[in-house]
Coordinates of C-alpha atoms and ligand atoms in Angstrom, one line a residue:
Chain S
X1 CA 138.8 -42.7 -176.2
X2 CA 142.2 -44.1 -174.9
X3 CA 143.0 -47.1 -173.8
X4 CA 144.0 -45.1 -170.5
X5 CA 141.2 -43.1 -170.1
X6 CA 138.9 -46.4 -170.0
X7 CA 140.6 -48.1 -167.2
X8 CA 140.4 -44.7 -165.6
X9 CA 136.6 -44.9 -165.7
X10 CA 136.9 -47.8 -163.6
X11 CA 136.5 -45.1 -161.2
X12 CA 133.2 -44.9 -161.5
X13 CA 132.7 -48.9 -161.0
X14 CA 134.3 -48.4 -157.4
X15 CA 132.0 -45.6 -156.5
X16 CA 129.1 -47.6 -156.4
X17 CA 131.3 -50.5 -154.8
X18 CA 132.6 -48.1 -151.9
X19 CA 129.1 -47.0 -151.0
X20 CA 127.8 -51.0 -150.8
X21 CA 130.5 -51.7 -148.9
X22 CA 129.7 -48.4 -146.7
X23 CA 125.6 -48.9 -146.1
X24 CA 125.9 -52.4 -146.4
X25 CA 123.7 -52.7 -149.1
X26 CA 124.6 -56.1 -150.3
X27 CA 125.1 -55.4 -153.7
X28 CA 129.2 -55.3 -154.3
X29 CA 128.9 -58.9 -155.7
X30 CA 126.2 -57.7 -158.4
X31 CA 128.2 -54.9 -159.4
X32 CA 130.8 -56.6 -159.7
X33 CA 129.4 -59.5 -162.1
X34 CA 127.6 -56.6 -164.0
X35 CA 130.8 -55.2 -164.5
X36 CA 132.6 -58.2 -165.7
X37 CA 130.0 -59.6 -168.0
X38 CA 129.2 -56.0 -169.2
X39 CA 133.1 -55.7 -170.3
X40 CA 133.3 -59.5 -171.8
X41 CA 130.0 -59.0 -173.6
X42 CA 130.9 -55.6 -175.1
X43 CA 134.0 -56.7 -176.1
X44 CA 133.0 -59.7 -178.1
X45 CA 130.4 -58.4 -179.7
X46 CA 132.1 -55.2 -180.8
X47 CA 134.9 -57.7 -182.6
X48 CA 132.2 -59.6 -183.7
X49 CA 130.3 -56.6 -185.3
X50 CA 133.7 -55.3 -186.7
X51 CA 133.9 -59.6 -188.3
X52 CA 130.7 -59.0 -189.6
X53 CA 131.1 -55.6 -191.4
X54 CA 134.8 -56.7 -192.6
X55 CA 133.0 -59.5 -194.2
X56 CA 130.2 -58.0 -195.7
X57 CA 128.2 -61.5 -195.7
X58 CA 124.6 -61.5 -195.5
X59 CA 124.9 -65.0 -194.0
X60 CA 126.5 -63.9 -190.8
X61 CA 123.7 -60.7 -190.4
X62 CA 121.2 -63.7 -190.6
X63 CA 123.2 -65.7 -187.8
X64 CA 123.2 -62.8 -185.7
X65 CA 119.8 -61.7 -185.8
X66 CA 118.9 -65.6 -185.2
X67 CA 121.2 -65.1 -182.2
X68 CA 119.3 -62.1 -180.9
X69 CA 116.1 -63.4 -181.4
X70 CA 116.9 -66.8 -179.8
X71 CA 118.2 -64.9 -176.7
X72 CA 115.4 -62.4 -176.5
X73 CA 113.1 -65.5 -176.8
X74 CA 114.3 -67.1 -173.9
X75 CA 114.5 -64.1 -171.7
X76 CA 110.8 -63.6 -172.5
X77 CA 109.4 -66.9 -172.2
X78 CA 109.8 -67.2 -167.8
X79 CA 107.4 -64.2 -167.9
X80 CA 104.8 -66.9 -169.6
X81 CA 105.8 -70.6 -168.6
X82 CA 102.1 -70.5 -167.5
X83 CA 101.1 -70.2 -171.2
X84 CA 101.4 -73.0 -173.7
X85 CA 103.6 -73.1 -176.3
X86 CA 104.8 -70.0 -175.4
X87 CA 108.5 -70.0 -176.3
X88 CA 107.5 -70.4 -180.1
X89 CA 105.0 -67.3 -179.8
X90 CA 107.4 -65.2 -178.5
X91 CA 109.9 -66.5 -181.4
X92 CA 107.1 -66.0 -184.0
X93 CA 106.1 -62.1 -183.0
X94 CA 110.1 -61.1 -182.4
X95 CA 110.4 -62.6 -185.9
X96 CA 107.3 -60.7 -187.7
X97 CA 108.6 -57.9 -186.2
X98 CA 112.1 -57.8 -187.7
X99 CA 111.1 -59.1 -190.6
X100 CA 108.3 -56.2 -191.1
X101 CA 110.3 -53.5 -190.0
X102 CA 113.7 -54.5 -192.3
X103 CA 111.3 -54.8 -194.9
X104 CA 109.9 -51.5 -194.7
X105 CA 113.3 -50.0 -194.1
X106 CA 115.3 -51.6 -196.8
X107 CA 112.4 -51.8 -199.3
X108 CA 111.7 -48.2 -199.1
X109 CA 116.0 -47.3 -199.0
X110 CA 115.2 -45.6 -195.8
X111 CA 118.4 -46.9 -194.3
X112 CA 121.3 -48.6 -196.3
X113 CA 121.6 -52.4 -197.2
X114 CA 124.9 -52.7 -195.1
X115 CA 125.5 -54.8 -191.9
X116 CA 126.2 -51.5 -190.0
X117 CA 122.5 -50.3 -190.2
X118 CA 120.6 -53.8 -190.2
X119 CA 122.6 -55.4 -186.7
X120 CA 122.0 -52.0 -184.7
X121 CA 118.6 -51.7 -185.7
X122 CA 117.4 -55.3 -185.7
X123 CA 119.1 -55.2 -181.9
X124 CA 116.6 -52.2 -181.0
X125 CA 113.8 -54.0 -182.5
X126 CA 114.4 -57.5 -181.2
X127 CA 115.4 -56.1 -177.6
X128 CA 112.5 -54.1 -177.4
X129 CA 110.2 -56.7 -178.8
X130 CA 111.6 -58.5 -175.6
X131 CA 110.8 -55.8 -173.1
X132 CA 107.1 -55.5 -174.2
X133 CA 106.7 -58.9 -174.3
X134 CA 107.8 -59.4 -171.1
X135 CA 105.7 -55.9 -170.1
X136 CA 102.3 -57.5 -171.4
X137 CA 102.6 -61.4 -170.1
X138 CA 103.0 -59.8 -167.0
X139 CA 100.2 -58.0 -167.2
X140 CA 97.9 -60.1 -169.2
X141 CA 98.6 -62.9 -166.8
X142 CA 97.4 -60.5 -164.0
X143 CA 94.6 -59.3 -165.9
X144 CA 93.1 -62.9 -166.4
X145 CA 93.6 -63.7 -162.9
X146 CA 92.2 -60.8 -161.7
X147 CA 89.0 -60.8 -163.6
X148 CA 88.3 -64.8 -163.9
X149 CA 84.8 -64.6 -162.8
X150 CA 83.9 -61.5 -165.7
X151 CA 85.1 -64.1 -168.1
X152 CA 83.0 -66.6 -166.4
X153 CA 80.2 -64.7 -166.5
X154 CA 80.8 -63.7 -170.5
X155 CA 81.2 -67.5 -171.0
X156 CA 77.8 -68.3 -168.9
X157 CA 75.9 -65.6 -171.4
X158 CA 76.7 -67.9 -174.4
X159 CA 80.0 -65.6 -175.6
X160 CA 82.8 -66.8 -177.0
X161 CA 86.7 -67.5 -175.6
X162 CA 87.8 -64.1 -177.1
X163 CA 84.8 -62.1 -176.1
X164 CA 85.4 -63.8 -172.1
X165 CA 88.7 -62.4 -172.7
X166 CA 89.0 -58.8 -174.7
X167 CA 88.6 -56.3 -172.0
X168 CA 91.7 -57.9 -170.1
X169 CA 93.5 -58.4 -173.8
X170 CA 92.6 -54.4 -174.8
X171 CA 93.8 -53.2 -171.2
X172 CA 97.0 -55.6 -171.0
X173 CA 98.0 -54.4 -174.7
X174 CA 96.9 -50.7 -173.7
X175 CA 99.2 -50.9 -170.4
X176 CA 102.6 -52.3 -172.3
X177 CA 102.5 -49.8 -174.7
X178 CA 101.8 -46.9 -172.4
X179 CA 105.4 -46.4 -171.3
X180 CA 106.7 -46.6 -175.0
X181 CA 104.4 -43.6 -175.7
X182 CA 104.9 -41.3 -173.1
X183 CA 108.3 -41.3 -172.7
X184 CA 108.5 -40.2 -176.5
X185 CA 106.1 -37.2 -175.5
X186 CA 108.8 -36.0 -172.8
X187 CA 112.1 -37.5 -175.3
X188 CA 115.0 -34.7 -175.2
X189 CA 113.4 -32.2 -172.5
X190 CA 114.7 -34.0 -169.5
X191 CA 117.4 -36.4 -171.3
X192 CA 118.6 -36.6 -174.9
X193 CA 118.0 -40.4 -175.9
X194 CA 120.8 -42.4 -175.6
X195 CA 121.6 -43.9 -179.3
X196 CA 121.5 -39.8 -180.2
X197 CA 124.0 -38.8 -177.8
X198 CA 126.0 -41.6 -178.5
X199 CA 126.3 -40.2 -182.2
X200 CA 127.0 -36.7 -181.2
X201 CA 130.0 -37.6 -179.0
X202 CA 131.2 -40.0 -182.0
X203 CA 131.1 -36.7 -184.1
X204 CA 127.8 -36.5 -185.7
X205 CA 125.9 -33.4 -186.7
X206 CA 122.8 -32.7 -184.1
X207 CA 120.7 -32.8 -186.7
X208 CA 121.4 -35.9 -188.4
X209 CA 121.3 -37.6 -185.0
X210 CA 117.9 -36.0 -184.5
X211 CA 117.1 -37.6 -187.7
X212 CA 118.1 -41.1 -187.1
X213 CA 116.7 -40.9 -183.4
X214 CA 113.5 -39.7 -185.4
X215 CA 113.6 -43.0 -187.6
X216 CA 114.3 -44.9 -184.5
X217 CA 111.4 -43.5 -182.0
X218 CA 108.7 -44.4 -185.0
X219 CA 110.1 -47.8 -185.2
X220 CA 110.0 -48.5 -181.7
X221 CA 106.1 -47.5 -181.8
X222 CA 105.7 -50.2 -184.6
X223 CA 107.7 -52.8 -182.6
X224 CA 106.0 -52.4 -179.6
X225 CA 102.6 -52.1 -180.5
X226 CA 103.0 -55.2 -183.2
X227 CA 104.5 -57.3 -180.2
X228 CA 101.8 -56.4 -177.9
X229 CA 98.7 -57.2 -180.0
X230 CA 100.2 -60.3 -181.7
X231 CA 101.4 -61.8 -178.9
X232 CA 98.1 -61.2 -177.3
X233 CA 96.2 -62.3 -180.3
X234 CA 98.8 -65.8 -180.2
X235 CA 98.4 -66.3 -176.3
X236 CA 94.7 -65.4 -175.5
X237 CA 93.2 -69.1 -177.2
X238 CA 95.3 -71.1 -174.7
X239 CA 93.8 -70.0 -172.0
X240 CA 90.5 -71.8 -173.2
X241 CA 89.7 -75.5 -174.3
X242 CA 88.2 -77.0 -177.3
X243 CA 84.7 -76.6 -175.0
X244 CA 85.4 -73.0 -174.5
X245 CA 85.9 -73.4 -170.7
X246 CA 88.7 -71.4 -168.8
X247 CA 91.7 -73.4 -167.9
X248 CA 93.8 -71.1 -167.1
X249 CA 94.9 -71.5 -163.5
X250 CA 93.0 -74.8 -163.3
Chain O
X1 CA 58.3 -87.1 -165.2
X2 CA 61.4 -86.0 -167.6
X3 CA 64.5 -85.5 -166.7
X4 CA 65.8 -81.4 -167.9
X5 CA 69.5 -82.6 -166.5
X6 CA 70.8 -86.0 -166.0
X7 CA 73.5 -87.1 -164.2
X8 CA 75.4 -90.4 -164.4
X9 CA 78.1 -91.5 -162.5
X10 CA 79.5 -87.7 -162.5
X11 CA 83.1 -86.9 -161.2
X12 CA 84.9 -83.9 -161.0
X13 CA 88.4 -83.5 -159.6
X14 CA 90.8 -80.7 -159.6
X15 CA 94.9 -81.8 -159.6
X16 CA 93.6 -85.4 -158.3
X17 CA 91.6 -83.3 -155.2
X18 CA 88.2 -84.9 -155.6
X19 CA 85.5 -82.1 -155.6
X20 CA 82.7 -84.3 -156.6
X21 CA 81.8 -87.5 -156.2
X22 CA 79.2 -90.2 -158.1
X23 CA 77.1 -88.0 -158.6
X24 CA 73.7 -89.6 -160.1
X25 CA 70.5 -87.8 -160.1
X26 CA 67.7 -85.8 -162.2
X27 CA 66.3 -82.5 -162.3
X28 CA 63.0 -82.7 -163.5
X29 CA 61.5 -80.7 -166.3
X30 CA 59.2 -77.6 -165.4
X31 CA 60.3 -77.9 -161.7
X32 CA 62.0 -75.8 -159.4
X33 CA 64.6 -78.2 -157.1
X34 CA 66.8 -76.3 -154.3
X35 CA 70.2 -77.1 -153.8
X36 CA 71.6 -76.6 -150.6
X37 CA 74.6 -77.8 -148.3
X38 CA 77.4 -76.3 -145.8
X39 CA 79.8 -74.0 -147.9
X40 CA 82.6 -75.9 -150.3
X41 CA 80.2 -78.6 -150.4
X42 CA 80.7 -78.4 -154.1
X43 CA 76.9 -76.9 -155.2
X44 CA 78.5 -73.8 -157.3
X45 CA 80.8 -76.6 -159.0
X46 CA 78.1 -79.0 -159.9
X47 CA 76.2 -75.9 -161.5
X48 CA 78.8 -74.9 -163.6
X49 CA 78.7 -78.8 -165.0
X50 CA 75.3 -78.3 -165.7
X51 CA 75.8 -75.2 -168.6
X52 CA 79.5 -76.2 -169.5
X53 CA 81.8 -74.0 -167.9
X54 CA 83.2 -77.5 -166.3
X55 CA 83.4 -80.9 -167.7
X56 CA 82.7 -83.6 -165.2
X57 CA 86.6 -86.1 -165.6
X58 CA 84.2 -89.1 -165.8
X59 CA 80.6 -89.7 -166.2
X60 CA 77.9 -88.4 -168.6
X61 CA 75.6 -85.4 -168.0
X62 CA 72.6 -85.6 -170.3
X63 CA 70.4 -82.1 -171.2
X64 CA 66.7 -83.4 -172.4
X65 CA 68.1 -86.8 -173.2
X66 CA 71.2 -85.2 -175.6
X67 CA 74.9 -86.0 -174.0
X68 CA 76.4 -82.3 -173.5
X69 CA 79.5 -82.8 -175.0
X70 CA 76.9 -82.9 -178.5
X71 CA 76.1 -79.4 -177.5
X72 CA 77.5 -76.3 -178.9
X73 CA 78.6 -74.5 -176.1
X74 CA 77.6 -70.9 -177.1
X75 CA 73.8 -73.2 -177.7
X76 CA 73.9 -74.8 -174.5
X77 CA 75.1 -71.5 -172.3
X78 CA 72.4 -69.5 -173.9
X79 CA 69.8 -72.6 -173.3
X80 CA 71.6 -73.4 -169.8
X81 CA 71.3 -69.4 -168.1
X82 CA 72.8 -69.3 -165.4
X83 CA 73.4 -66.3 -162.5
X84 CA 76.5 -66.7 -160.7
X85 CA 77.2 -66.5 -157.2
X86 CA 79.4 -63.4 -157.3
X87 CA 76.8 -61.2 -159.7
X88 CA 79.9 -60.1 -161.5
X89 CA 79.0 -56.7 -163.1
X90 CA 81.2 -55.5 -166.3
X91 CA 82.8 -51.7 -166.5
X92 CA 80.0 -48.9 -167.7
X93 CA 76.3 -49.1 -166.6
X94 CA 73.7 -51.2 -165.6
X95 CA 72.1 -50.4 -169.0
X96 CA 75.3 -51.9 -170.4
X97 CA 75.1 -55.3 -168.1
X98 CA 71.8 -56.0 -169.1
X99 CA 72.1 -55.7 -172.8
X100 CA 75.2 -57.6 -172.7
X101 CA 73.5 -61.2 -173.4
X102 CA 72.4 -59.6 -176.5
X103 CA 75.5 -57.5 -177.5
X104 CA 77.4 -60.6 -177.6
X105 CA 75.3 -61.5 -180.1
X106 CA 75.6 -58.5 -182.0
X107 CA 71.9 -57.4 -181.4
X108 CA 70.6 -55.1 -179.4
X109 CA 68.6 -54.5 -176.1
X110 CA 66.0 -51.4 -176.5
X111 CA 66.0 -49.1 -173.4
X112 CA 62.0 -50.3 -173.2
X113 CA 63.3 -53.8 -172.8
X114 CA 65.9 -53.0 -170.4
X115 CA 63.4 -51.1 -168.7
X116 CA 60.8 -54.3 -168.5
X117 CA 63.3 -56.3 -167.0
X118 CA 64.8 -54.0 -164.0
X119 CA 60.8 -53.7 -163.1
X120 CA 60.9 -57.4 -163.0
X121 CA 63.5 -57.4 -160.5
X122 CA 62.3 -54.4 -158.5
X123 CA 64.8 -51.9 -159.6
X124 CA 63.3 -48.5 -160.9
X125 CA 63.9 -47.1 -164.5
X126 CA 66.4 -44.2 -162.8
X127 CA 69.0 -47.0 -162.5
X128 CA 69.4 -47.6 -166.0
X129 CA 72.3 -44.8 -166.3
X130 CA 73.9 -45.7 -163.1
X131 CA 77.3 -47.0 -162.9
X132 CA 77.1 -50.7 -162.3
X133 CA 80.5 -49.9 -159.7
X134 CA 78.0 -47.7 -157.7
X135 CA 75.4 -50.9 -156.9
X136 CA 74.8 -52.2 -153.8
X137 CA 75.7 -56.2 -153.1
X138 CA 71.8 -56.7 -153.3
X139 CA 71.2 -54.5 -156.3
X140 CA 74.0 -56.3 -158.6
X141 CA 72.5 -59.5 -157.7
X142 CA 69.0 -58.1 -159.2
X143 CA 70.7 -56.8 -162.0
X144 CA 72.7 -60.0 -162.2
X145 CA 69.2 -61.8 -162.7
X146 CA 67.5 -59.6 -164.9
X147 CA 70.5 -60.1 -167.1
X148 CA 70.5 -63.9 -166.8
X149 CA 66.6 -63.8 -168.2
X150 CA 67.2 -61.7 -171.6
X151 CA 68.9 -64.8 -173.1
X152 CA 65.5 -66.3 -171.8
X153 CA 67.1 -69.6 -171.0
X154 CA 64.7 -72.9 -170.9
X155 CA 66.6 -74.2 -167.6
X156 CA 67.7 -71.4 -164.9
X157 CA 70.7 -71.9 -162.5
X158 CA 70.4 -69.6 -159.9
X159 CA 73.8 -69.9 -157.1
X160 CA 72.5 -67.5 -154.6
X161 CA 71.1 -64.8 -155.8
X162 CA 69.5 -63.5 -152.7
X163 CA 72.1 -63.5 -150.3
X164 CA 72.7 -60.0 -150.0
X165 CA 68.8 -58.7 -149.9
X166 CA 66.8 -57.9 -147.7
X167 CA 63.2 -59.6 -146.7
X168 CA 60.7 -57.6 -149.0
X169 CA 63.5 -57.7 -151.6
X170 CA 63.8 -61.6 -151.3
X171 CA 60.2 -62.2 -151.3
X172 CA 59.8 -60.3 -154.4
X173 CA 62.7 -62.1 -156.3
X174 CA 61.5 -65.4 -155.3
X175 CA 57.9 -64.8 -156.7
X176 CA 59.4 -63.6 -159.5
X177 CA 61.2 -67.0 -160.4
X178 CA 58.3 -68.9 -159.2
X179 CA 56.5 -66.6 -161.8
X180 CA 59.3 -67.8 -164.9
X181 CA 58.9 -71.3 -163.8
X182 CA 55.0 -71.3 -163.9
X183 CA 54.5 -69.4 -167.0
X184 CA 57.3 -70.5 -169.0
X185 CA 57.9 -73.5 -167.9
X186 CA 61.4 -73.0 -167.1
X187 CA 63.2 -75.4 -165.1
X188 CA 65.1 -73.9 -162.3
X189 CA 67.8 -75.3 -160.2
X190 CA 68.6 -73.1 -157.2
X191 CA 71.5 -73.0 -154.4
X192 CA 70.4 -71.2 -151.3
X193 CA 72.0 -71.0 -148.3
X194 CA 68.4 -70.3 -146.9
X195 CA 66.6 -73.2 -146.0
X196 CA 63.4 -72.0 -145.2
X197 CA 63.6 -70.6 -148.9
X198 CA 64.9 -74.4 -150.0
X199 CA 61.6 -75.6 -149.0
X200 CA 59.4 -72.5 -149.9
X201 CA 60.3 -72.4 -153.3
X202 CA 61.2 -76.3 -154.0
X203 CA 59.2 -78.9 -155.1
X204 CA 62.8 -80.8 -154.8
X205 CA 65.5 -80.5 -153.1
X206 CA 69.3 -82.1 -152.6
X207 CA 71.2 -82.3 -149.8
X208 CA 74.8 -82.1 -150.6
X209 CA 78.0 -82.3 -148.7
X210 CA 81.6 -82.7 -149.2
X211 CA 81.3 -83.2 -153.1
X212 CA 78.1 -85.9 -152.5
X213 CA 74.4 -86.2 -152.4
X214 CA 73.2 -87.0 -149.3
X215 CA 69.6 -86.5 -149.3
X216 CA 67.7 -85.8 -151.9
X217 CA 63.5 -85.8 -152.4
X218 CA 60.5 -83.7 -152.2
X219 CA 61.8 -80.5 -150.7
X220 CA 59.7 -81.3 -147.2
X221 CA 62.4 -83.8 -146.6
X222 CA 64.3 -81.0 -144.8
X223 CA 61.7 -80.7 -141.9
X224 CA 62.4 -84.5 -140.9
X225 CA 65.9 -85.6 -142.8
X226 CA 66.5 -89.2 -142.7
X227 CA 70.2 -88.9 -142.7
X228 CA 71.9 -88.0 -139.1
X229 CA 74.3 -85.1 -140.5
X230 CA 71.6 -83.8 -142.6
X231 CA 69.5 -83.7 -139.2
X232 CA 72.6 -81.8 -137.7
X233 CA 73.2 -79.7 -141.3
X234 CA 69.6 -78.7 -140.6
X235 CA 69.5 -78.1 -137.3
X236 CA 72.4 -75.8 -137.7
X237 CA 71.1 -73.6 -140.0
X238 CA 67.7 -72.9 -138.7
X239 CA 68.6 -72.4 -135.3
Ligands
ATP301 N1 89.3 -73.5 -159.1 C1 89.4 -74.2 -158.0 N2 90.6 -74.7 -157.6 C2 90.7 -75.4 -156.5 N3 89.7 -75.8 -155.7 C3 88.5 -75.4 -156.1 C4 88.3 -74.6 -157.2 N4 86.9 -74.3 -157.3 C5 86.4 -74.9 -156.3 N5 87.3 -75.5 -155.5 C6 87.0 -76.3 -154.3 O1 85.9 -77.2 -154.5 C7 85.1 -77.3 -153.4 C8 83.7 -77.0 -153.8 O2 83.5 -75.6 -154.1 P1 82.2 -75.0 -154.5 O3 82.4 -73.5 -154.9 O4 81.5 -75.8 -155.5 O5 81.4 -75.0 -153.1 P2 79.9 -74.4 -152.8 O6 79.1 -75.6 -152.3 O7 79.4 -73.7 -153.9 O8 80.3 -73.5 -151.5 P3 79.7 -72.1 -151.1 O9 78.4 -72.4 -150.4 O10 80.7 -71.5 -150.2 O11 79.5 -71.3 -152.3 C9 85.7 -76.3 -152.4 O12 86.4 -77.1 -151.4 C10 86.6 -75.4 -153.2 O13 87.7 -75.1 -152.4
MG302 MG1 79.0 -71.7 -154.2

């Protein structure tokens, strides 16, 4: 794409402007920030990706995976300020997460041992990781609140902190992964997934994008449901005291 | 006479919000004593002190002469049973509820059992396979009880468990406990907002309000209360 052509898609930045501005929807100042940081934070990264690969350090694919995972981390962690030591939980599952799935996908040569396969793919992991972290605190937090007194009554019958507590863990874990499942049922009738699009404008075959979308799809199920439980598995004993009494909320 | 529960100098605060205050008293071994008061007196809160679900912030609470804190607390909850005000019922059926107690154990509840126990509490065999979602307020409270006794606890706290039944129904469930407490010997602690019940089914009662004892005695002390709002508490209610 031309240099021309993309300040000509600015078009498409004023028609959402023009129609806030019409309906008085109050959101030109949004845009318009979205806009901006979207272009500064493209930008940089893409020369920083194009650093990286020009390099061909392992050093600097560490750094920025540490970047990504710091920055997912703290995006997550206001979902779960109520939960202690939450901020090194999150940390610890988006973590396990990259590390399992690089591990699977360089030790087996599924993808190649080059910065332009490990960034992209650690991004997908490590932003998804976010999303479903922030997808079960929100629920698991309701969950708990919601049903205080079943745990109450668990605890009264002589059971422990994580028998009060699995039916809200199973059905906040079940809930978060939901949407990660069924949109995959429906991927490619309605839309063609982004990341495969993407390679088919860039040149690609069809079928090699199907491929690497293939490869993709199967490690989002890992990365979400690896979140989900161990997050869940991390968060659920803080909600209990050494006396196995409910403090959550108390 | 021994003391089941002791309690010494108890507090209990939530964010600095005093909920209970010195509270110092026994409940005597083999004896059923009512609890009663006006609602958020704090009754409900001091139960849940007595199996562990709270910890008092100072004082001791002793259980036969052994500080609680030396308790296990799976031990003392199984000990300690206790039915709680809002008969919480978990997802599936009433079969399900009742073998819960054991199920957390990893042992089972045979259908004869489960059986025994809703005829205990006045509930035919049929509702076994009902959905525990389907049962009436009065109906999970009998459940709510019959699944209290399969742990068959050596002190019973009962936080109004006939609130939502009818007479007949009320009369049966209080000769049941009566029943437990003779032939087992069970000690049984027992919030009701019903004071003719207080008295009925007490040997001793306490009078509590805004997080203290007020009166406390044989259970007759709530025909002629000493204290003037306890007169007025009293007065209120039977009227
Ligand atoms: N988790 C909590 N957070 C804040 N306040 C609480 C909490 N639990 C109880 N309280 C307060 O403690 C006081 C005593 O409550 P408690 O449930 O023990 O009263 P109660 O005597 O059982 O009342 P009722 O007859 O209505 O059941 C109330 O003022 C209540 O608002
Ligand atoms: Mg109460």
């Amino acid at each position: 794409m031309s240099p021309i052509a993309l300040i000509f898609s600015l078009i498409f930045v004023l028609i959402p402007i023009v129609l806030s501005k019409t309906f008085n929807l109050g959101l030109e100042k949004d845009t318009a920030i979205a806009v901006v940081r979207s272009i500064i934070q493209l930008f940089v990264v893409g020369y920083v990706l194009k650093f990286v690969f020009d390099s061909e350090s392992i050093i600097y694919i560490f750094l920025m995976v540490g970047v990504m995972i710091v920055a997912a981390t703290l995006n997550a962690r206001k979902k779960g300020a109520a939960i202690k030591g939450i901020t090194w939980k999150i940390a610890v599952t988006l973590i396990f997460v990259e590390v399992l799935t690089q591990s699977i996908l360089l030790g087996f040569n599924i993808t190649p041992h080059t910065a332009q396969y490990i960034i992209p793919i650690s991004g997908m992991m490590v932003g998804n990781g976010m999303v479903l972290a922030i997808l079960f605190l929100n629920r698991f937090i309701a969950e708990t609140e919601a049903r205080q007194d079943q745990t109450e009554l668990i605890l009264s019958l002589g059971g422990t902190p994580k028998q009060a507590i699995h039916t809200q863990l199973i059905t906040s874990i079940k809930a978060s992964m939901i949407p990660t499942i069924e949109s995959q049922k429906t991927i490619g009738l309605v839309q063609l997934p982004g990341m495969m699009s993407g390679q088919i404008i860039a040149g690609a075959s069809p079928v090699q994008a199907v491929q690497f979308q293939l490869l993709v799809l199967f490690l989002l199920l890992t990365a979400a449901s690896v979140t989900c439980v161990m997050l869940g598995f991390l968060s659920y004993r803080t909600m209990f005291n050494q006396r196995m009494q409910l403090v959550w909320g108390r | 006479m021994n003391s089941a529960i002791q309690f010494n100098n108890v507090h209990y605060a939530i964010d600095n919000q005093p909920i209970l205050k010195n509270i110092t008293g026994s409940f005597y071994e083999g004896e059923v004593t009512t609890l009663v008061g006006p609602s958020g007196a704090g009754k409900t809160t001091l139960l849940k002190l007595c199996n562990g679900l709270l910890s008092p912030n100072t004082g001791e609470i002793h259980i036969n002469g052994k500080n609680i804190d030396d308790y296990d607390p799976v031990e003392l909850r199984r000990y300690v049973g206790m039915a709680l005000q809002s008969a919480p019922m978990i997802a599936g059926t009433v079969y399900k509820n009742l073998a819960l107690p054991l199920d957390l154990q990893g042992q089972q509840l045979s259908k004869n059992q489960a059986a025994d126990l809703l005829q205990d509490v006045g509930l035919g065999e049929e509702f076994l396979h009902r959905n525990s979602r389907e049962l009436s307020g009065g109906q999970r409270q009998k459940v709510s009880i019959a699944r209290t006794l399969v742990n068959r606890p050596e002190i019973l706290l009962l936080d109004e468990i006939t609130s939502s039944l009818d007479q007949v129904s009320q009369k049966e469930i209080e000769e049941l406990i009566v029943k437990i407490n003779r032939k087992f010997g069970v000690t049984i602690i027992w919030i009701t907002h019903n004071l003719q019940q207080a008295i009925t089914v007490g040997t001793y009662t306490w009078v509590m309000m805004a997080g203290e004892i007020i009166e406390e005695g044989k259970s007759d002390l709530l025909k002629s209360p000493k204290n003037e709002q306890v007169r007025q508490f009293v007065k209120g209610e039977l009227e």
